[in-house]
Amino acid sequence: MSSRSPLTTRTDRLSTLWGVIVSGGVIVAGVLLVSLASNANPTPLAVACTLLAVSLAIAVFRLFNPDRLRSQYTEETLSLASDMLEDIKGGLTPESAEAICRHLMPETHASTIAVTDETHVLACVGDMHDDFPPGSLIHTPATRYVIEHGIVQSFTQAIAVKGERGFKREIPAGIIAPLKVRDRTVGALKFYFTNTHEVNRTQYALVAGFSELISTQLAIHELELQEELTARAEVRALQAQINPHFLFNTLNTIASFTRTDPARARELLREFSSFYRSTLDNSGSLIPVMREVQQTKRYLTFEQARFGDDRIDAEFTVDEDVQDAPVPAFIIQPLVENAVRHAMRDEGTLHIRVSVCAADENALAIEVSDDGVGMDKATAARLFSETALAGVSAPQGGGAGVAMHNISERIKRFYGPRSFAHVESAPGKGTTITLHLDLLGSIFVDG
């Protein structure tokens, strides 16, 4: 079994010291009684009283001035808790379960510590490792009871269990606590002891406390996972909402070029295939910003073919040091699509400028600007709000309202409160949309 930690060693020494003080007080009290009964010399009696007073003073100090002990105990417990939270930030796995067992072993009197899921042993560290190896089915009825009912259980009567090696193994005593996510038990934390007297209030509180700590972190992990899955679902929703008018218009454009310019028709068809393949592939949470820019360029290829090369002029500037910066898929293309659909005048060229650069050391700035028809302040204010979802007839922000709102929500979810989308526009003077992404605050940054 692994060596004891300073926390456990100090607790054991204090318990021993407390026993010595109590024993000494009893002995001194006995000497005092004997001296009184035998009318002995008063000097030894005075010495005995002095020793008794000192012992009582130490005991009182020990009982009523525990601040220093509590401070040291709290500091070391928090340090252990921090290590455990780091171990299980990825959820309950065989690797994280073993790390938990190895961290807890020096802090207890247990001879074996194990972690299970609902049906199997995930990790077992200590004397009984060979009997209950990872991957084996749960062996004890007590563990199954804890998982079924979600309550802490202890036992001090030996339990005979047949281990994986085929031999019966006797477990003298143990404490088993449930691991929960919300109200659902997902596993158990088990402490086994070689002596029944080691199952005491301290060990019981230790097991219950650590099971609650682990359960809290598992619940946090599930929330983060659910948040990521929700974000991916929204991306898939965007994929499903690809404007059918764009699809039909592009196919019609390609069909028209098959008669007038077959070579360009073949080129557009290849680009169209790549465009939709990339659209379907970009279902991951984050992609390099350069891939999003390339997808946006493909989109503009079809719109330029449809309206004419002289009707849309696009310029892209991406700083070299941010080309691999992670961004959500469909974060630039909808902004450019919004400009093409709503900002073009009846005549003349629409100029679109897209720039991506570092806003500061830990932030990314994406700017999409055009010199199109623009919009008033009220419409601009609604562009990324929920009201845009209903404003189908509103210029520049109507039909694209779903995509705009989706971008705003994903920015908040992925990059935290210091990230934002900002719109500057005026009728007849064009529109500039700026996305500020706090990379340091991203939920995908390991921390």
Short mmCIF file of N, CA and C in Angstrom, two decimals, residues 28 43-57:
data_model
loop_
_atom_site.label_atom_id
_atom_site.label_comp_id
_atom_site.label_asym_id
_atom_site.label_seq_id
_atom_site.Cartn_x
_atom_site.Cartn_y
_atom_site.Cartn_z
N VAL A 28 -2.10 10.79 36.34
CA VAL A 28 -1.90 11.82 37.36
C VAL A 28 -3.06 11.86 38.34
N THR A 43 4.38 17.36 48.97
CA THR A 43 5.16 17.82 47.80
C THR A 43 4.83 17.02 46.54
N PRO A 44 4.87 15.67 46.59
CA PRO A 44 4.46 14.92 45.39
C PRO A 44 3.03 15.23 44.97
N LEU A 45 2.18 15.51 46.00
CA LEU A 45 0.81 15.85 45.69
C LEU A 45 0.72 17.14 44.89
N ALA A 46 1.53 18.13 45.27
CA ALA A 46 1.55 19.40 44.54
C ALA A 46 2.06 19.21 43.11
N VAL A 47 3.11 18.37 42.99
CA VAL A 47 3.65 18.10 41.65
C VAL A 47 2.60 17.42 40.78
N ALA A 48 1.88 16.47 41.39
CA ALA A 48 0.85 15.76 40.64
C ALA A 48 -0.25 16.71 40.19
N CYS A 49 -0.64 17.63 41.08
CA CYS A 49 -1.67 18.60 40.70
C CYS A 49 -1.20 19.50 39.57
N THR A 50 0.10 19.89 39.65
CA THR A 50 0.65 20.74 38.59
C THR A 50 0.61 20.02 37.24
N LEU A 51 1.05 18.75 37.24
CA LEU A 51 1.03 17.97 36.00
C LEU A 51 -0.38 17.81 35.47
N LEU A 52 -1.32 17.58 36.39
CA LEU A 52 -2.71 17.44 35.96
C LEU A 52 -3.21 18.74 35.34
N ALA A 53 -2.85 19.89 35.94
CA ALA A 53 -3.28 21.18 35.40
C ALA A 53 -2.69 21.43 34.01
N VAL A 54 -1.40 21.08 33.85
CA VAL A 54 -0.76 21.25 32.54
C VAL A 54 -1.44 20.37 31.49
N SER A 55 -1.71 19.13 31.87
CA SER A 55 -2.37 18.21 30.93
C SER A 55 -3.74 18.74 30.51
N LEU A 56 -4.49 19.25 31.52
CA LEU A 56 -5.80 19.79 31.19
C LEU A 56 -5.69 21.04 30.31
N ALA A 57 -4.67 21.86 30.57
CA ALA A 57 -4.48 23.06 29.76
C ALA A 57 -4.18 22.70 28.31
#
